[in-house]
Amino acid sequence: MKHKEVPLFRVYVWERPVRIYHWINALCILVLCVTGYLIGNPIVLQHGGNDASNHYFFGWIRFIHFATAYLFLFNFLFRIYWGFVGNRYANWKNYFPYSKKHFQNMWDVLTVDVLQIRKKDIETPGHNAVANFMYFITFLAFLFEVITGFGMYSAMSDNWFSDLFRWVIPVFGGDLILRMIHHAVMWVFVVFTIVHVYLVFYHDYVDGSGVLSSMAGGWKFVSKEKFLKKNQEKAAEGK
Amino acid sequence: MDETTSSVWEEMKNKGYSRRDFLKFCAWMGAFIGVESTGISSVVRAMETKKRPAVIWLHLQECTCCSESFIRTSHPIVADIILDNISLDYTETLQAAAGHQAEAALAKSMKDNWGEYILLVEGSVPTGEDGVYCCIGGKTAEMRLKEAAEGAKAVIAWGNCASNGCVQAANPNPTTATPIHKIINGKPLIKVPGCPPIGEVMAGVIVHIMAFGTIPQLDGQGRPLAFYSRRVHDTCYRRPNYDAGLFVEEFDDENARKGYCLYKVGCRGPVTYNACGVTKWNEGTSFPIQSGHGCIGCSEADFWDHGPFYQHLASFPGFGIETTADKIGLGLGVATGVGIAAHAVITNISKKDEINEHIETSSVPDGDREGE
């Protein structure tokens, strides 16, 4: 075997606040999905002679769900803020497919990585175009879950913050339908997580850019030649 | 129809009630409509001085369960006072007149009290096929409702039919049954949903209007906050079992005998706004949950379509009955798992050259060893 040198460039892609956001978000989604599923399908305490005054099991599950929901919301709001002040990979503009180029990139990812009917070298230090679009969809799901969730919570809380969501129940026409939709959208997160984790492994394996560890250290490895060329192009565009 | 303009107190006096009975009635009603004890005096004053309001009660597409509930209010004075003392000028079920006489009475009452009467509506309005599904006195329900609402001071939608359409509006809604708030505009409208609503709640709403001359404070969906601000779940005596995680799983299991929470067998208490847990039914005897059956959410919109009643999460639309969001979600999860497994296999085949090239170009040259 011959050793061929491939010059790689180490790029600091995910800044520390983005990484912290990611892991808080992941933890929140895990907790919210588990507690949310249990709220819909509770485990029954089955010890003989149980008396309600000795237990608060379901109350705790619900408390954890509500408390985590607050953390989830404020973490999400922080991420939106970071979309305006963070580096180019965190910028809010990435998430909206508005340019022809973005759609072209999405097509490339779909044909090369998803369907694998074409071969092309796609190198994106940040999220690729399809990933960006999917995150945009998940942000909408975040928003939807926050609105429906706090809408239901407003019926049992006098807190001024949840009172801001008093309008939600009348819009949906009742708690039952709101509950069902809120519960159903949870599965979007489950499916998203499965695909997300798989694709991280996939790209780590196929691209060799270190994406799996990038959410720990923030670094990714890209071809030096291309990265510098791209930077020059960007600089030229800027002028 | 008599022409008296007497107040409730005068009427009661004429009937031989004592002052003490009258004050008891006022205090009871005041407590019921949620005024503070200091506010009882204003109820007393209103009942002493205010002319009893004229009331027109329309029966449209309905089953009369609201009327049945109303005449069974627990306090005997309530039915007595309400039915005798507010001048109930037109109601198909209770009036003595029939045919042309009834129509004439309605017309006269509307004319005499134009702009002042309270319109109570029981039932939904079928608008399909130009309204042929419900015609009374040669007019469709929609025509009658619009005519009567024109001169009303306020409109009360009795029951789930008038408020939300209820059973007639359940899928596929063959008569295009429509709740009245979609038919009439520009009038104060109070929704008193329930199938039927609790009699005391109905009496309470009317007494509030009699006492204060205003409509009670309403929530975002137009229901009186005094009775519909809390969920059945919030006032349920089985609530501690819910918080503890003690649930009935089958109607004949040990937990059902112990009176645990009915959440897992489909109780709609957590999603239903009503006063059942506090006021109860039949002279405060019981309510469904106390009798061992879950709430079916009869005061909520579209409760018939959100079945089955014995399943906590409603069926997911478009997938047939008993298919919950969880079953679909789990199916999607499994399909995704299979999909990514297939994708992983295909990747190793179609990207074989690429991956091998990466491995080759990154391998340590032969013969090299660490430390050499």
Short mmCIF file of C-alpha atoms in Angstrom, two decimals, chain B residues 35-368:
data_model
loop_
_atom_site.label_atom_id
_atom_site.label_comp_id
_atom_site.label_asym_id
_atom_site.label_seq_id
_atom_site.Cartn_x
_atom_site.Cartn_y
_atom_site.Cartn_z
CA VAL B 35 -70.47 36.13 44.01
CA GLU B 36 -68.81 36.77 47.33
CA SER B 37 -70.94 36.81 50.48
CA THR B 38 -70.80 40.59 50.45
CA GLY B 39 -72.35 40.47 46.98
CA ILE B 40 -75.45 38.63 48.15
CA SER B 41 -77.11 41.94 49.01
CA SER B 42 -76.91 43.04 45.39
CA VAL B 43 -78.59 39.79 44.37
CA VAL B 44 -81.32 40.45 46.93
CA ARG B 45 -81.77 44.00 45.70
CA ALA B 46 -81.96 42.89 42.09
CA MET B 47 -84.53 40.23 42.88
CA GLU B 48 -86.58 42.73 44.83
CA THR B 49 -86.63 45.48 42.27
CA LYS B 50 -85.85 44.22 38.78
CA LYS B 51 -88.62 43.29 36.46
CA ARG B 52 -88.35 39.64 35.62
CA PRO B 53 -86.95 39.22 32.11
CA ALA B 54 -88.93 37.78 29.24
CA VAL B 55 -87.51 34.55 27.98
CA ILE B 56 -88.02 32.79 24.67
CA TRP B 57 -86.81 29.23 24.52
CA LEU B 58 -86.35 27.75 21.05
CA HIS B 59 -86.12 24.02 20.47
CA LEU B 60 -84.30 23.24 17.25
CA GLN B 61 -82.56 20.02 16.28
CA GLU B 62 -82.21 18.43 19.72
CA CYS B 63 -83.46 15.71 22.08
CA THR B 64 -84.81 17.95 24.89
CA CYS B 65 -82.33 16.52 27.40
CA CYS B 66 -81.32 20.09 28.26
CA SER B 67 -84.92 20.91 29.25
CA GLU B 68 -85.13 17.67 31.17
CA SER B 69 -81.97 18.54 33.06
CA PHE B 70 -83.17 22.08 33.71
CA ILE B 71 -86.47 21.07 35.31
CA ARG B 72 -84.54 18.80 37.66
CA THR B 73 -82.41 21.45 39.30
CA SER B 74 -81.78 20.29 42.83
CA HIS B 75 -83.25 23.20 44.71
CA PRO B 76 -87.05 23.02 44.28
CA ILE B 77 -87.30 26.77 44.40
CA VAL B 78 -85.05 27.09 41.39
CA ALA B 79 -87.33 25.33 38.93
CA ASP B 80 -90.29 27.01 40.57
CA ILE B 81 -88.83 30.47 40.40
CA ILE B 82 -87.26 30.15 37.00
CA LEU B 83 -90.19 28.50 35.30
CA ASP B 84 -92.86 30.52 37.06
CA ASN B 85 -91.17 33.78 37.58
CA ILE B 86 -89.11 34.62 34.62
CA SER B 87 -91.75 34.98 32.05
CA LEU B 88 -91.19 31.99 29.87
CA ASP B 89 -93.24 33.14 26.95
CA TYR B 90 -92.49 30.52 24.42
CA THR B 91 -91.07 27.04 24.75
CA GLU B 92 -92.35 24.16 22.69
CA THR B 93 -92.00 21.60 25.45
CA LEU B 94 -93.55 23.41 28.38
CA GLN B 95 -96.03 25.87 26.92
CA ALA B 96 -99.77 25.15 27.02
CA ALA B 97 -100.50 26.73 23.66
CA ALA B 98 -100.16 24.88 20.37
CA GLY B 99 -100.29 25.60 16.65
CA HIS B 100 -101.37 29.11 15.64
CA GLN B 101 -101.84 30.12 19.26
CA ALA B 102 -98.24 29.29 20.03
CA GLU B 103 -97.01 31.18 17.00
CA ALA B 104 -99.11 34.18 17.97
CA ALA B 105 -97.74 34.07 21.51
CA LEU B 106 -94.19 34.04 20.17
CA ALA B 107 -94.86 36.95 17.83
CA LYS B 108 -96.50 38.95 20.60
CA SER B 109 -93.76 38.26 23.10
CA MET B 110 -91.09 39.28 20.63
CA LYS B 111 -92.98 42.48 19.76
CA ASP B 112 -93.68 43.46 23.37
CA ASN B 113 -90.15 42.80 24.57
CA TRP B 114 -88.19 43.72 21.44
CA GLY B 115 -84.56 44.26 22.34
CA GLU B 116 -85.13 43.09 25.93
CA TYR B 117 -85.86 39.38 25.93
CA ILE B 118 -83.35 36.63 26.46
CA LEU B 119 -83.25 33.99 23.79
CA LEU B 120 -82.46 30.47 24.94
CA VAL B 121 -81.65 28.04 22.18
CA GLU B 122 -81.62 24.30 22.59
CA GLY B 123 -80.39 22.31 19.62
CA SER B 124 -78.31 22.83 16.52
CA VAL B 125 -79.36 24.32 13.21
CA PRO B 126 -79.40 21.94 10.23
CA THR B 127 -78.46 24.04 7.22
CA GLY B 128 -78.20 21.21 4.66
CA GLU B 129 -80.78 21.02 1.83
CA ASP B 130 -81.95 24.56 2.63
CA GLY B 131 -82.79 23.54 6.18
CA VAL B 132 -85.57 21.01 5.45
CA TYR B 133 -84.38 18.73 8.23
CA CYS B 134 -85.92 20.89 10.94
CA CYS B 135 -88.98 23.02 10.21
CA ILE B 136 -91.27 24.40 12.89
CA GLY B 137 -94.45 26.33 12.10
CA GLY B 138 -93.55 26.35 8.41
CA LYS B 139 -90.14 27.95 8.94
CA THR B 140 -86.72 26.39 8.97
CA ALA B 141 -84.71 26.32 12.18
CA GLU B 142 -82.31 28.85 10.68
CA MET B 143 -85.11 31.32 9.82
CA ARG B 144 -86.67 31.02 13.27
CA LEU B 145 -83.35 31.45 15.02
CA LYS B 146 -82.36 34.50 12.98
CA GLU B 147 -85.77 36.14 13.51
CA ALA B 148 -85.78 35.52 17.23
CA ALA B 149 -82.13 36.53 17.69
CA GLU B 150 -82.75 39.86 15.97
CA GLY B 151 -84.62 41.32 18.94
CA ALA B 152 -82.82 39.45 21.72
CA LYS B 153 -80.81 41.19 24.40
CA ALA B 154 -78.61 38.14 24.79
CA VAL B 155 -78.56 34.60 23.47
CA ILE B 156 -77.81 31.49 25.50
CA ALA B 157 -76.79 28.32 23.69
CA TRP B 158 -78.12 25.48 25.85
CA GLY B 159 -76.22 22.25 25.61
CA ASN B 160 -73.65 20.85 23.25
CA CYS B 161 -75.97 20.92 20.19
CA ALA B 162 -76.39 24.68 20.25
CA SER B 163 -72.81 25.23 21.41
CA ASN B 164 -70.88 22.78 19.24
CA GLY B 165 -73.28 20.73 17.12
CA CYS B 166 -73.04 17.60 19.32
CA VAL B 167 -74.33 14.27 18.02
CA GLN B 168 -76.07 15.63 14.93
CA ALA B 169 -72.84 17.28 13.83
CA ALA B 170 -70.82 14.09 14.37
CA ASN B 171 -69.14 12.75 11.28
CA PRO B 172 -70.57 12.57 8.58
CA ASN B 173 -73.01 15.23 9.79
CA PRO B 174 -75.80 14.34 7.31
CA THR B 175 -77.94 17.42 8.05
CA THR B 176 -75.02 19.89 8.16
CA ALA B 177 -75.91 20.56 11.79
CA THR B 178 -74.37 23.90 12.75
CA PRO B 179 -73.84 25.42 16.20
CA ILE B 180 -75.71 28.69 16.66
CA HIS B 181 -72.64 30.90 17.05
CA LYS B 182 -72.00 30.29 13.36
CA ILE B 183 -75.52 31.46 12.45
CA ILE B 184 -76.03 34.59 14.52
CA ASN B 185 -73.71 37.55 14.80
CA GLY B 186 -73.57 40.69 16.83
CA LYS B 187 -75.40 39.44 19.92
CA PRO B 188 -73.88 38.55 23.29
CA LEU B 189 -73.75 34.77 23.26
CA ILE B 190 -73.24 32.46 26.21
CA LYS B 191 -72.43 28.82 25.56
CA VAL B 192 -73.57 26.37 28.20
CA PRO B 193 -72.27 23.10 26.73
CA GLY B 194 -72.94 19.63 28.05
CA CYS B 195 -75.08 16.74 26.95
CA PRO B 196 -77.07 17.89 28.83
CA PRO B 197 -75.61 20.76 30.87
CA ILE B 198 -76.02 20.48 34.64
CA GLY B 199 -79.43 21.90 35.62
CA GLU B 200 -77.93 24.06 38.37
CA VAL B 201 -75.45 25.52 35.90
CA MET B 202 -78.31 26.47 33.57
CA ALA B 203 -80.23 28.04 36.45
CA GLY B 204 -77.09 29.83 37.61
CA VAL B 205 -76.53 31.45 34.22
CA ILE B 206 -80.11 32.71 34.09
CA VAL B 207 -80.01 33.99 37.65
CA HIS B 208 -76.80 35.84 36.89
CA ILE B 209 -78.48 37.65 34.02
CA MET B 210 -81.56 38.35 36.15
CA ALA B 211 -79.52 39.61 39.07
CA PHE B 212 -76.94 41.74 37.30
CA GLY B 213 -78.49 42.45 33.93
CA THR B 214 -75.19 41.48 32.33
CA ILE B 215 -73.85 38.28 30.89
CA PRO B 216 -71.45 36.36 33.12
CA GLN B 217 -67.71 36.47 32.55
CA LEU B 218 -66.84 34.10 29.71
CA ASP B 219 -63.76 32.12 28.75
CA GLY B 220 -62.03 32.01 25.34
CA GLN B 221 -64.71 29.71 23.99
CA GLY B 222 -67.67 31.73 25.27
CA ARG B 223 -68.49 29.58 28.32
CA PRO B 224 -69.23 31.08 31.76
CA LEU B 225 -66.01 30.99 33.77
CA ALA B 226 -67.91 30.33 36.97
CA PHE B 227 -68.79 26.82 35.77
CA TYR B 228 -66.36 25.99 32.97
CA SER B 229 -63.01 27.39 34.11
CA ARG B 230 -61.82 24.11 35.57
CA ARG B 231 -61.49 20.67 34.14
CA VAL B 232 -63.51 17.83 35.59
CA HIS B 233 -60.08 16.37 36.42
CA ASP B 234 -59.14 19.36 38.58
CA THR B 235 -62.07 18.89 40.93
CA CYS B 236 -62.30 15.09 40.73
CA TYR B 237 -62.21 13.27 44.05
CA ARG B 238 -60.15 10.52 42.36
CA ARG B 239 -57.42 13.00 41.39
CA PRO B 240 -54.98 11.92 44.14
CA ASN B 241 -54.93 8.47 42.55
CA TYR B 242 -53.93 10.04 39.24
CA ASP B 243 -51.06 11.95 40.82
CA ALA B 244 -49.96 8.83 42.64
CA GLY B 245 -49.99 6.69 39.49
CA LEU B 246 -52.82 4.46 40.65
CA PHE B 247 -54.96 3.61 37.64
CA VAL B 248 -57.82 1.32 36.70
CA GLU B 249 -56.78 -0.84 33.74
CA GLU B 250 -59.91 -2.94 33.32
CA PHE B 251 -63.39 -2.19 34.59
CA ASP B 252 -63.40 -5.44 36.54
CA ASP B 253 -59.92 -5.31 38.01
CA GLU B 254 -58.88 -4.86 41.63
CA ASN B 255 -57.95 -1.21 40.98
CA ALA B 256 -61.49 -0.48 39.75
CA ARG B 257 -62.86 -1.87 43.00
CA LYS B 258 -60.51 0.37 44.94
CA GLY B 259 -61.79 3.40 43.07
CA TYR B 260 -58.52 4.38 41.39
CA CYS B 261 -58.26 6.90 38.58
CA LEU B 262 -60.08 6.03 35.33
CA TYR B 263 -57.57 7.82 33.07
CA LYS B 264 -56.32 4.64 31.39
CA VAL B 265 -59.82 3.43 30.56
CA GLY B 266 -60.54 6.57 28.60
CA CYS B 267 -61.74 9.12 31.16
CA ARG B 268 -62.02 12.52 29.47
CA GLY B 269 -61.88 14.38 32.78
CA PRO B 270 -58.42 15.82 32.02
CA VAL B 271 -59.64 17.40 28.77
CA THR B 272 -63.16 18.43 29.75
CA TYR B 273 -64.25 21.73 31.25
CA ASN B 274 -67.33 21.38 33.43
CA ALA B 275 -68.57 21.61 37.01
CA CYS B 276 -69.47 17.90 37.43
CA GLY B 277 -66.91 17.26 40.17
CA VAL B 278 -68.27 20.11 42.30
CA THR B 279 -71.97 20.44 41.55
CA LYS B 280 -72.62 16.83 40.58
CA TRP B 281 -75.98 15.63 39.28
CA ASN B 282 -79.41 14.71 40.57
CA GLU B 283 -79.45 16.84 43.67
CA GLY B 284 -75.73 16.49 44.15
CA THR B 285 -75.97 12.73 44.35
CA SER B 286 -73.20 11.63 42.03
CA PHE B 287 -71.49 12.14 38.70
CA PRO B 288 -70.19 9.62 36.13
CA ILE B 289 -66.72 9.19 37.63
CA GLN B 290 -68.18 8.65 41.11
CA SER B 291 -70.29 5.88 39.59
CA GLY B 292 -67.18 4.16 38.25
CA HIS B 293 -67.38 5.25 34.62
CA GLY B 294 -64.99 7.68 32.98
CA CYS B 295 -66.10 11.08 31.80
CA ILE B 296 -66.98 11.04 28.08
CA GLY B 297 -66.30 14.74 27.65
CA CYS B 298 -69.89 15.66 26.77
CA SER B 299 -69.31 19.37 27.19
CA GLU B 300 -66.41 19.46 24.72
CA ALA B 301 -66.66 20.16 20.99
CA ASP B 302 -66.78 17.13 18.69
CA PHE B 303 -66.64 14.66 21.57
CA TRP B 304 -68.48 12.05 19.51
CA ASP B 305 -65.79 12.08 16.85
CA HIS B 306 -62.88 11.76 19.28
CA GLY B 307 -63.61 8.19 20.25
CA PRO B 308 -63.48 5.49 21.32
CA PHE B 309 -64.64 6.56 24.76
CA TYR B 310 -62.66 3.78 26.47
CA GLN B 311 -59.31 4.76 25.09
CA HIS B 312 -57.41 7.69 26.47
CA LEU B 313 -55.83 8.87 23.24
CA ALA B 314 -58.30 9.33 20.42
CA SER B 315 -57.97 7.31 17.23
CA PHE B 316 -55.80 8.91 14.63
CA PRO B 317 -57.90 10.25 11.75
CA GLY B 318 -57.61 8.37 8.47
CA PHE B 319 -56.41 5.07 9.95
CA GLY B 320 -59.62 3.43 11.08
CA ILE B 321 -60.82 3.03 14.62
CA GLU B 322 -58.50 2.05 17.43
CA THR B 323 -55.39 3.10 15.57
CA THR B 324 -53.70 5.53 17.92
CA ALA B 325 -50.88 7.91 17.16
CA ASP B 326 -48.62 5.55 19.12
CA LYS B 327 -49.31 2.59 16.85
CA ILE B 328 -48.63 4.70 13.77
CA GLY B 329 -45.56 6.24 15.37
CA LEU B 330 -44.14 2.87 16.34
CA GLY B 331 -44.79 1.64 12.78
CA LEU B 332 -42.94 4.63 11.38
CA GLY B 333 -40.08 4.04 13.80
CA VAL B 334 -39.73 0.40 12.73
CA ALA B 335 -39.99 1.35 9.05
CA THR B 336 -37.25 3.92 9.59
CA GLY B 337 -35.07 1.34 11.28
CA VAL B 338 -35.51 -1.07 8.37
CA GLY B 339 -34.86 1.78 5.95
CA ILE B 340 -31.57 2.79 7.54
CA ALA B 341 -30.41 -0.81 7.78
CA ALA B 342 -31.02 -1.18 4.04
CA HIS B 343 -29.29 2.12 3.42
CA ALA B 344 -26.27 1.02 5.44
CA VAL B 345 -25.97 -2.16 3.36
CA ILE B 346 -26.34 -0.29 0.08
CA THR B 347 -23.76 2.26 1.20
CA ASN B 348 -21.16 -0.45 1.73
CA ILE B 349 -21.80 -1.73 -1.77
CA SER B 350 -22.16 1.46 -3.80
CA LYS B 351 -19.49 3.44 -1.98
CA LYS B 352 -17.05 0.55 -1.70
CA ASP B 353 -14.42 2.09 -3.97
CA GLU B 354 -14.61 5.46 -2.27
CA ILE B 355 -14.25 4.01 1.21
CA ASN B 356 -11.42 1.71 0.17
CA GLU B 357 -9.62 4.65 -1.37
CA HIS B 358 -9.94 6.57 1.87
CA ILE B 359 -8.55 3.66 3.78
CA GLU B 360 -5.63 3.25 1.39
CA THR B 361 -4.69 6.90 1.29
CA SER B 362 -4.82 7.17 5.03
CA SER B 363 -3.02 3.99 5.95
CA VAL B 364 0.32 4.03 7.55
CA PRO B 365 2.99 3.00 4.94
CA ASP B 366 4.15 -0.60 5.12
CA GLY B 367 6.97 -1.27 7.43
CA ASP B 368 6.42 1.76 9.57
#
